[in-house]
Coordinates of C-alpha atoms in Angstrom, one line a residue:
X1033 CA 91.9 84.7 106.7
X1034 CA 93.0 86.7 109.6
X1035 CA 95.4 89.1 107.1
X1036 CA 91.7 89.5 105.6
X1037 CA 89.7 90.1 108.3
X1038 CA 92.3 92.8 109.6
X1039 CA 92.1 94.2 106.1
X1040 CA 88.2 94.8 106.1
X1041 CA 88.3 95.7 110.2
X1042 CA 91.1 98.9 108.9
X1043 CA 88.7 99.9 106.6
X1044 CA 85.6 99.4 108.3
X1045 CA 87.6 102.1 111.0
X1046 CA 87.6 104.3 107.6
X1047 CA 83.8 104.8 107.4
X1048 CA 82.5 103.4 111.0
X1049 CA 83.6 107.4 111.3
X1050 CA 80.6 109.0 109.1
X1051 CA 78.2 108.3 111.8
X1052 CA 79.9 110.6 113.8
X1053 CA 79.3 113.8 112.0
X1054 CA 76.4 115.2 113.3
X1055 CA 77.6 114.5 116.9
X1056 CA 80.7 116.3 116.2
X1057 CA 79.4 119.3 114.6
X1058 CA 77.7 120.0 117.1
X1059 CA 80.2 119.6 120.3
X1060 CA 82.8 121.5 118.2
X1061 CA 80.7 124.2 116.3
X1062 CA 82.2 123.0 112.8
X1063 CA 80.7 122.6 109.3
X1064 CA 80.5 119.5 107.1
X1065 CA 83.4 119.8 106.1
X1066 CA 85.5 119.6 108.4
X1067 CA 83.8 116.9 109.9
X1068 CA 84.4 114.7 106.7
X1069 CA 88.2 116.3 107.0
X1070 CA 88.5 113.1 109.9
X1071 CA 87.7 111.1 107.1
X1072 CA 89.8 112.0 104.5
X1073 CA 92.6 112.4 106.2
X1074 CA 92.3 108.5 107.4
X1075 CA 92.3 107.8 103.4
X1076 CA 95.5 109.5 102.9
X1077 CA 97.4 107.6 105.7
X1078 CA 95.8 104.6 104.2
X1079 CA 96.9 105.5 100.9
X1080 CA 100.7 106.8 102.5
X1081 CA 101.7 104.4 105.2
X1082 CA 102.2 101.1 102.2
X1083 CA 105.0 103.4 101.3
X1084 CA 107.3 102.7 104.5
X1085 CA 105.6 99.9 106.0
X1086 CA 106.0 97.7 102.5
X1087 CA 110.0 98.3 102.6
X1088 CA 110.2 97.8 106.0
X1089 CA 108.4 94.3 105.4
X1090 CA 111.2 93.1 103.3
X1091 CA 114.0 93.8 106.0
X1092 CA 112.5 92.8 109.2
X1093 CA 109.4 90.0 107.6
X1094 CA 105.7 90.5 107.9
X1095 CA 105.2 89.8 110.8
X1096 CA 107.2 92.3 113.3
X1097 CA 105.4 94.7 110.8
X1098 CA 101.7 93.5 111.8
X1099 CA 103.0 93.6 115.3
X1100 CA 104.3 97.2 115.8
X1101 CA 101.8 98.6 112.8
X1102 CA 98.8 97.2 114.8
X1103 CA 99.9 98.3 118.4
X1104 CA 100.3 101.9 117.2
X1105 CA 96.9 101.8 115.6
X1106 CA 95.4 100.7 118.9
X1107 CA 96.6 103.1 121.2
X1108 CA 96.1 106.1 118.2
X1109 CA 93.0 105.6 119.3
X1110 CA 92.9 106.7 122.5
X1111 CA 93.3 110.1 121.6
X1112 CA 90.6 110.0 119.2
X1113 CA 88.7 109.6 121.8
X1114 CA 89.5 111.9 124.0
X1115 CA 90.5 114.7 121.3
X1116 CA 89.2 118.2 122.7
X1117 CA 88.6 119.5 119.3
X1118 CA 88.7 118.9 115.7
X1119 CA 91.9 119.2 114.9
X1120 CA 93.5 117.2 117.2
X1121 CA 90.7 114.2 115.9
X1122 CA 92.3 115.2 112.6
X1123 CA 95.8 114.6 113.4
X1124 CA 95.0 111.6 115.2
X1125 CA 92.7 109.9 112.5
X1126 CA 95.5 110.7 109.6
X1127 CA 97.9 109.4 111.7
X1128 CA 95.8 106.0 112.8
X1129 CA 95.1 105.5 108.5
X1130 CA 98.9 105.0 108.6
X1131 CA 99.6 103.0 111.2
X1132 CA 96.2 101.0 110.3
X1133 CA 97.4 100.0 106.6
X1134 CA 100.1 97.5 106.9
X1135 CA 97.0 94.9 106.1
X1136 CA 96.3 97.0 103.0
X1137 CA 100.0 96.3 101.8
X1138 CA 101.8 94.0 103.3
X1139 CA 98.8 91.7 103.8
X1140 CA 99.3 91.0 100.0
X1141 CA 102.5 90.2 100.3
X1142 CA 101.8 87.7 102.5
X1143 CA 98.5 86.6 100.2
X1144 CA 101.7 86.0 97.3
X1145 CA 104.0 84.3 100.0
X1146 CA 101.5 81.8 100.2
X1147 CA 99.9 81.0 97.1
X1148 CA 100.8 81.8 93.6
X1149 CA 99.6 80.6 90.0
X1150 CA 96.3 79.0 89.4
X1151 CA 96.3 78.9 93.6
X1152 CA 96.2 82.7 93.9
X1153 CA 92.9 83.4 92.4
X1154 CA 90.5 82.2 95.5
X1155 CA 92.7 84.0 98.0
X1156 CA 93.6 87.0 96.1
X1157 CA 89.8 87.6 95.5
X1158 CA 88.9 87.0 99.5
X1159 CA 92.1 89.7 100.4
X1160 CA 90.7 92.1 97.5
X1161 CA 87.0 92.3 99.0
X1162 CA 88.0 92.8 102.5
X1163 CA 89.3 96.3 102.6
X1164 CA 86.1 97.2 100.6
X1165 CA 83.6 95.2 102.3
X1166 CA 85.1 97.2 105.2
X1167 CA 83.7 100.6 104.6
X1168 CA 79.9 99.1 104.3
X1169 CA 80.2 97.5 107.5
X1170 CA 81.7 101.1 108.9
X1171 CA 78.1 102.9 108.7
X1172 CA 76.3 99.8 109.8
X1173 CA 78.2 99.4 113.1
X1174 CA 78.2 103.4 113.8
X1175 CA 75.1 103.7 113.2
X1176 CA 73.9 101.6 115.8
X1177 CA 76.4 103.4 118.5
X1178 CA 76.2 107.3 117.5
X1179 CA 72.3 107.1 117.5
X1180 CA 72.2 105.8 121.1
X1181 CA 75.0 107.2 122.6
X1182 CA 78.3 109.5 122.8
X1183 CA 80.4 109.8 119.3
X1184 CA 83.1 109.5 121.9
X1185 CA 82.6 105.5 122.5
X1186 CA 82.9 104.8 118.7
X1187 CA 86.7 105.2 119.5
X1188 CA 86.6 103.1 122.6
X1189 CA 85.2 100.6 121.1
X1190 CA 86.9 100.4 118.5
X1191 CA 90.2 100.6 120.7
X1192 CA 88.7 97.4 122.4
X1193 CA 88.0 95.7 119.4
X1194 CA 91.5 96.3 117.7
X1195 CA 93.0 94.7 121.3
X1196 CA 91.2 92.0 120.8
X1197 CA 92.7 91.4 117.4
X1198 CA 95.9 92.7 118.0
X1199 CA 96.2 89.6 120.8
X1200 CA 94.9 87.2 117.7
X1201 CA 97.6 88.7 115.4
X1202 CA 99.9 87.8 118.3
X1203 CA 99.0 83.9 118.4
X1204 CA 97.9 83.3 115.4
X1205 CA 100.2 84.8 112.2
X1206 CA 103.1 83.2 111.7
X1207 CA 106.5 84.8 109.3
X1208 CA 105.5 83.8 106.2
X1209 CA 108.6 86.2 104.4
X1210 CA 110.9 83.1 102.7
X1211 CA 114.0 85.8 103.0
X1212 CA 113.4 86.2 106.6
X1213 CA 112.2 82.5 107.2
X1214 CA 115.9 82.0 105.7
X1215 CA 118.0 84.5 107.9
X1216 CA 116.3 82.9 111.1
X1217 CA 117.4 79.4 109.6
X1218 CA 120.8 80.7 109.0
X1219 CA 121.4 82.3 112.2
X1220 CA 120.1 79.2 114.1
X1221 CA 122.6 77.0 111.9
X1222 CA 125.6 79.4 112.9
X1223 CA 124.6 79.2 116.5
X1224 CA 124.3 75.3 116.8
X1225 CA 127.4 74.8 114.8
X1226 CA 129.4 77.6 115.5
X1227 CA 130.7 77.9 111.7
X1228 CA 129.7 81.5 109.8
X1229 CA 129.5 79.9 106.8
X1230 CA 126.1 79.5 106.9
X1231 CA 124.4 83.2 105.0
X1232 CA 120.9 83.7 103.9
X1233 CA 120.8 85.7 100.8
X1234 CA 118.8 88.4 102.8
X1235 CA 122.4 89.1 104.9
X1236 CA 123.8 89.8 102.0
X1237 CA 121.9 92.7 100.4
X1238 CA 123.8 95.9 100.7
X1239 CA 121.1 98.4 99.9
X1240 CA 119.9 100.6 102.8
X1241 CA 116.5 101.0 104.2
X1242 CA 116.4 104.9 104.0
X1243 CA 117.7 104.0 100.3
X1244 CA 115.0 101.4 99.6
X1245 CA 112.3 103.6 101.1
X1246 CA 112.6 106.2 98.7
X1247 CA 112.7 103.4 96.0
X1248 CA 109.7 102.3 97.3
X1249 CA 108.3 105.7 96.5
X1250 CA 109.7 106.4 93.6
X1251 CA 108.9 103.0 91.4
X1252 CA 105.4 103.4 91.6
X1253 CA 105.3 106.6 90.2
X1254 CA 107.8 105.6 87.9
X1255 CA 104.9 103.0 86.5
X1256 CA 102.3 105.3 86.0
X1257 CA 104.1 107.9 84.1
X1258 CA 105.8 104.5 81.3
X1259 CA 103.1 102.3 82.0
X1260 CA 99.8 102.8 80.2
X1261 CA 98.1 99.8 81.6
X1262 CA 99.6 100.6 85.2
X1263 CA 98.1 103.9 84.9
X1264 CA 94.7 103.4 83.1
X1265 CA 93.7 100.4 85.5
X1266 CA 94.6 102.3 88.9
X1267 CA 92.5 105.2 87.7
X1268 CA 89.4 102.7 87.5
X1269 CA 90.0 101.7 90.5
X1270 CA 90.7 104.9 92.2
X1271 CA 87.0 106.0 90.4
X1272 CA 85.3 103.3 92.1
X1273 CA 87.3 103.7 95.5
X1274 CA 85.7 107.1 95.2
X1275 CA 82.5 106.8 94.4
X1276 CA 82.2 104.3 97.2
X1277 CA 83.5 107.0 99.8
X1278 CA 81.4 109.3 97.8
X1279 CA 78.0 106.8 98.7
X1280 CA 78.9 108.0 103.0
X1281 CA 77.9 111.0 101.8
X1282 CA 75.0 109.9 99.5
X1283 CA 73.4 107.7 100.9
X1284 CA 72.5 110.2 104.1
X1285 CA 71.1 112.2 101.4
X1286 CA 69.4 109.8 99.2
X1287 CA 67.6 107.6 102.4
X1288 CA 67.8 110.0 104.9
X1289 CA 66.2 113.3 103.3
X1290 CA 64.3 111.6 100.8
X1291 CA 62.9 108.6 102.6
X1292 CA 63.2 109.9 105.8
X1293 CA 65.7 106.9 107.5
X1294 CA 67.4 107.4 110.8
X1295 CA 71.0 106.8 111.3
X1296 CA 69.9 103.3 111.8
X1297 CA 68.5 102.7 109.3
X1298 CA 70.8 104.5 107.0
X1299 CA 73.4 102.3 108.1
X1300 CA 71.8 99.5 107.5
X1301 CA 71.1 100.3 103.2
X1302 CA 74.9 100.1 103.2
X1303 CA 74.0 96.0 103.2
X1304 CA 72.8 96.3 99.7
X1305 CA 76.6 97.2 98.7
X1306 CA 77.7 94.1 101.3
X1307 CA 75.6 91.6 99.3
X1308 CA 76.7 92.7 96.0
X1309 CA 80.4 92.5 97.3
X1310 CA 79.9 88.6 98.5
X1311 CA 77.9 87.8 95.3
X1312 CA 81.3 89.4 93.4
X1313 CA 83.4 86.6 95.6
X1314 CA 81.3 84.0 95.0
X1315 CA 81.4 84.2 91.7
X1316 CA 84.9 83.4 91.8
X1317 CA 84.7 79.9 91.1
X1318 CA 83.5 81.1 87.5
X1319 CA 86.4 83.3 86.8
X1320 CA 88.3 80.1 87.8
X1321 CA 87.2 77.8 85.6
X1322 CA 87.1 80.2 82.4
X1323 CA 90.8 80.9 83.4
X1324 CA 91.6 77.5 83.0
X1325 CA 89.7 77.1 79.9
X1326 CA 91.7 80.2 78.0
X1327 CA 94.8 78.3 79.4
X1328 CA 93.8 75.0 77.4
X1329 CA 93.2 76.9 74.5
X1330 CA 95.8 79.2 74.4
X1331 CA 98.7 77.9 71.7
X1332 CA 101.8 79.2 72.6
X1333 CA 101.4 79.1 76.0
X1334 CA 102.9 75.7 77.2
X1335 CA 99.7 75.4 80.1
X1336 CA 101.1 78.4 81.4
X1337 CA 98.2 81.3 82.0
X1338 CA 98.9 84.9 80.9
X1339 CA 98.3 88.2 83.0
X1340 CA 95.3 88.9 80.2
X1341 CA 93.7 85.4 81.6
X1342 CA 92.3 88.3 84.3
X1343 CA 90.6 90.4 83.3
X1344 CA 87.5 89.1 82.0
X1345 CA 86.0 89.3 85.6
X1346 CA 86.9 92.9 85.4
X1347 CA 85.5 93.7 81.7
X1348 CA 82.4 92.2 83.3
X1349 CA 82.7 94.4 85.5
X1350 CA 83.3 96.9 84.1
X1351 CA 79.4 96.6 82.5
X1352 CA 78.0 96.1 85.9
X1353 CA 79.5 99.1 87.6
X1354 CA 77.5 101.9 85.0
X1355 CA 74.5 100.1 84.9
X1356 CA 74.3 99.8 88.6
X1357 CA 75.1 103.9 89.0
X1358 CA 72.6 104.8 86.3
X1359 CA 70.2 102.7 88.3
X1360 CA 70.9 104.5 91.6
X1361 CA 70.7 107.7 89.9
X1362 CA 67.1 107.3 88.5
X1363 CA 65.9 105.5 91.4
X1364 CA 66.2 108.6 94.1
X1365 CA 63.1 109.6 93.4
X1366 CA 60.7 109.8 96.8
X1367 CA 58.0 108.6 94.6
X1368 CA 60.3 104.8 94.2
X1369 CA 60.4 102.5 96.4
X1370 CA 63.4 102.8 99.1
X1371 CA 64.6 99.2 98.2
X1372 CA 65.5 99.9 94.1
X1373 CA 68.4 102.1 94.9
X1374 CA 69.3 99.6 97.6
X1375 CA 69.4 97.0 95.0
X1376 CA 70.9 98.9 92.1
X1377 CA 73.9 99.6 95.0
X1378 CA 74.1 95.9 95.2
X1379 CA 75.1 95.9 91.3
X1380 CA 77.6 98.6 91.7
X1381 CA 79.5 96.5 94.7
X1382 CA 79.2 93.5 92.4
X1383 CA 81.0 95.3 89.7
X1384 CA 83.5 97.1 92.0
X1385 CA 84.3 93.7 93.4
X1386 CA 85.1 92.0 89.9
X1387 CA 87.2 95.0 88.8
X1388 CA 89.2 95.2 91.4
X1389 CA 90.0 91.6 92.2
X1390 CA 90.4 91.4 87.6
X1391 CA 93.2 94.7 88.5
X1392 CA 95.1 93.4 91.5
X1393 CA 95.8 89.6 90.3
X1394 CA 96.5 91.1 86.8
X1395 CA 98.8 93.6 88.5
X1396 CA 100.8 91.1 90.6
X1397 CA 100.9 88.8 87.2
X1398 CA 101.8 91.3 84.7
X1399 CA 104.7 93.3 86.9
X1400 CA 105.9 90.0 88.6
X1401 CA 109.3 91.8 89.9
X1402 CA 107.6 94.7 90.5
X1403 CA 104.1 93.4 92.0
X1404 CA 104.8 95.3 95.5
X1405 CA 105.4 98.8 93.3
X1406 CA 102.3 98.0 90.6
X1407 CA 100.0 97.8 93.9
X1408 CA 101.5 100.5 95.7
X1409 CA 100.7 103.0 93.0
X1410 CA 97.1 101.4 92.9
X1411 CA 96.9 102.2 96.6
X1412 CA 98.2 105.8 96.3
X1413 CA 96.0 107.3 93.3
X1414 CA 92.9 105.3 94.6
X1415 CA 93.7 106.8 98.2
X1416 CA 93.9 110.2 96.6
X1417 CA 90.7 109.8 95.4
X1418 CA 89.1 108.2 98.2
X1419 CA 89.8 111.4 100.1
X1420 CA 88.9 113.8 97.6
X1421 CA 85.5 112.4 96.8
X1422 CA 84.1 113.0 100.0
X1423 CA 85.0 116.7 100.0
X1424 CA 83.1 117.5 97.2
X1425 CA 80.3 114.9 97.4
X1426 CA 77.4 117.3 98.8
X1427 CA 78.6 120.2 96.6
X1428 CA 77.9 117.9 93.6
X1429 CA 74.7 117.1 94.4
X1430 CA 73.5 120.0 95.3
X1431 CA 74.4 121.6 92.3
X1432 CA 73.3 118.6 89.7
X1433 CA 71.0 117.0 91.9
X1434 CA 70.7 113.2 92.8
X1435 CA 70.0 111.9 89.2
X1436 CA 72.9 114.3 87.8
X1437 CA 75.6 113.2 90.2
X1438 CA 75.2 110.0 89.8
X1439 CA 75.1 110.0 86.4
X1440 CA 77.9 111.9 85.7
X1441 CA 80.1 109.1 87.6
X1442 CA 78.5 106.7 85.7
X1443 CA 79.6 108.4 82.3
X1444 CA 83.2 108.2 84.1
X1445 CA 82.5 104.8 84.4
X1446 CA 81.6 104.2 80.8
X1447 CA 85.2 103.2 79.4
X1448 CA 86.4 100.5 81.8
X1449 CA 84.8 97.9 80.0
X1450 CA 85.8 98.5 76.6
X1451 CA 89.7 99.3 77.8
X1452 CA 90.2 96.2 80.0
X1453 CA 88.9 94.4 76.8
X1454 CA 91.7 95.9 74.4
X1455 CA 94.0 95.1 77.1
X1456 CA 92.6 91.1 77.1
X1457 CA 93.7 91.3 73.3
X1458 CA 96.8 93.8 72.6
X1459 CA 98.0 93.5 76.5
X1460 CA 100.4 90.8 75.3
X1461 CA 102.0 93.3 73.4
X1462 CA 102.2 96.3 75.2
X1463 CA 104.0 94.2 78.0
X1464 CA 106.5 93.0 75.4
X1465 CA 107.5 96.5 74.5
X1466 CA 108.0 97.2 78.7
X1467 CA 110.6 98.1 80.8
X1468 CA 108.8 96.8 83.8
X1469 CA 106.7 94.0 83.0
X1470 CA 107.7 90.0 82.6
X1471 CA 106.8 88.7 79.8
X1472 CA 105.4 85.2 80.5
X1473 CA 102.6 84.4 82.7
X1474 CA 102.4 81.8 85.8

């Protein structure tokens, strides 16, 4: 739970930063732009820092990681708060993304160090939401500061909150690496007996860290050029990541200039996204049970579940996440009532959810030796376009208008289902015929 709550706090720092724009604008004389710069930026550390810090976790254990990750990403902020201009906010905010996603990496190593099999699903599905149950809370929260006073204290507070969890972190999560659990055991038993017979496996690896760095940035890629599945499944996600960054900008627009809503209140139609999220977890008791059912009936199986077992959450989904965009698109109308675009949001986030709980645990399933590369390469393209969507948000609605833009994202949207279901039936095969994947399921 707390690897979770850090995970949605890192991202709720993502988007707590949208409420800052008009403040901002005006003290430094910018456009939009560069204002949603801070915020992009933050994405691509996000999306860069699993790169190191997911290496580094398998050398030195999670939690050292947590430690050093989350100190840096409390005092980053300081100069956030004090920066003098934008681009010193900029350099800052890239470089707190980094040091802020250890819990978007190495939080799910730790999710797999303590569950795995049919144990996985309720705790894989909690970790999943967090970092995206984050960025609703983000506009919320900032709303309620940057309407009554300086942009300036969203920082501080922040700083004070992240203290407060840093000194949590520090009493409360244990090592749960078994390598590293290993080594300490090891060096304990060579200093109470005094005989240096006693190695973990750990002390014997010979590979660098500089050299498993850059394998650490290399596999990933590696997937998505000779892995269809690996490639087609992070670009859902990374369209959902971004329509979701996308909605900081839209929703302003949609509630704001059509309805009218303050920053208040703008933050708070972010809730309809929130609810739709913690329907998506609470349905996992479902997926859990139809799992276990597909086991039973699978023949050739030996009661073992298969990767495939997955993704029906996902091709569900995969429905829910059009349906809910055409919605929102036809609902910004000033003549409709402000709460059917709230509610067709709420559909979206309960789509979003499914898929990308359905993509993670089929990931970590399907790529078994290679779970830490599969997610990495999720994290990257779906960073990427995180921080692109925002850039080009009001340009696209502008030019299409509200119904337009949000329709054409739905069209995007239009194939998940129907891919993640030739996946449920020919995914078997594809993964016999790969160089990455294991072939039997857990």
């Amino acid at each position: 739970m707390a690897a979770a709550d850090d995970a949605r706090d890192r991202t709720c720092s993502s988007s707590v930063y949208t409420s800052t724009y008009s403040q901002i604008r005006r003290e430094f004389h910018i456009p939009q732009l560069e204002a949603v710069a801070g915020l992009s930026l933050f994405v691509v550390g996000l999306g860069i820092g699993p790169m190191i810090l997911a290496p580094l976790s398998e050398f030195y254990g999670r939690r050292p990681i947590y430690l050093v990750s989350f100190t840096a990403f409390t005092l980053l902020l300081l100069p956030c708060a004090l920066a003098p201009n934008i681009a010193v906010l900029i350099v800052f905010r890239f470089l707190t993304g980094m040091a802020g996603s250890a819990f978007l990496s190495v939080a799910g190593g730790t999710v797999g160090d303590m569950f795995s099999g049919v144990e996985l699903g309720a705790p894989m599905m909690v970790y999943t939401a967090s970092p995206f149950i984050g960025p609703e809370i983000g506009p919320l929260v900032g709303g309620f500061i940057n309407q009554n006073i300086s942009w300036r204290w969203t920082f501080w507070i922040m700083m004070m909150w992240s203290g407060l969890e840093l000194a949590l972190i520090y009493f409360l999560v244990p090592e749960t690496y078994t390598p590293v659990l290993l080594r300490r055991r090891a060096v304990a038993l060579r200093a109470r007996t005094g005989e240096e017979r006693y190695h973990a496996p750990i002390e014997r690896l010979t590979r660098s860290i500089p050299r498993t760095i850059a394998w650490s940035c290399l596999r990933p890629f590696q997937l998505l050029v000779f892995e269809p599945m690996v490639l087609l499944l992070c670009l859902f996600t990374a369209l959902l990541l971004g329509v979701l960054y996308l909605f900081f900008q839209a929703f302003p627009l949609v509630f704001g200039a059509v309805h009218g809503f303050g920053l208040q209140a703008t933050g708070l139609t972010f809730l309809g996204l929130f609810v739709g999220m913690v329907v998506g977890i609470a349905s996992d008791p479902l997926w859990a049970r139809l799992r276990l059912r597909q086991v039973a009936r699978n023949p050739h199986g030996g009661g073992k579940s298969e990767p495939e077992f997955r993704l029906p959450a996902g091709i569900v989904g995969g429905v829910l996440v059009p349906v809910g965009l055409f919605w929102f698109s036809w609902s910004t109308y000033k003549s409709v009532h402000w709460i059917v675009p709230i509610l067709a949001s709420a559909v979206f986030g309960t789509g979003t959810l499914l898929v990308f709980s359905a993509v993670f645990t089929f990931l970590v399933d399907a790529y078994p030796l290679y779970a830490a590369s599969a997610l990495a390469a999720n994290s990257f393209v779906r960073s990427s376009f995180a921080a692109a969507f925002p850039l080009f948000s009001n340009a696209l609605y502008s030019r299409l208008g509200y119904q337009w833009a949000g329709s054409l994202l739905a069209f995007f949207a239009l194939p998940m289902a129907p891919v993640m279901a030739a996946f449920m039936v020919w995914g078997g095969a594809i993964r016999g015929r790969s160089r990455f994947a294991g072939g039997g399921g857990k």
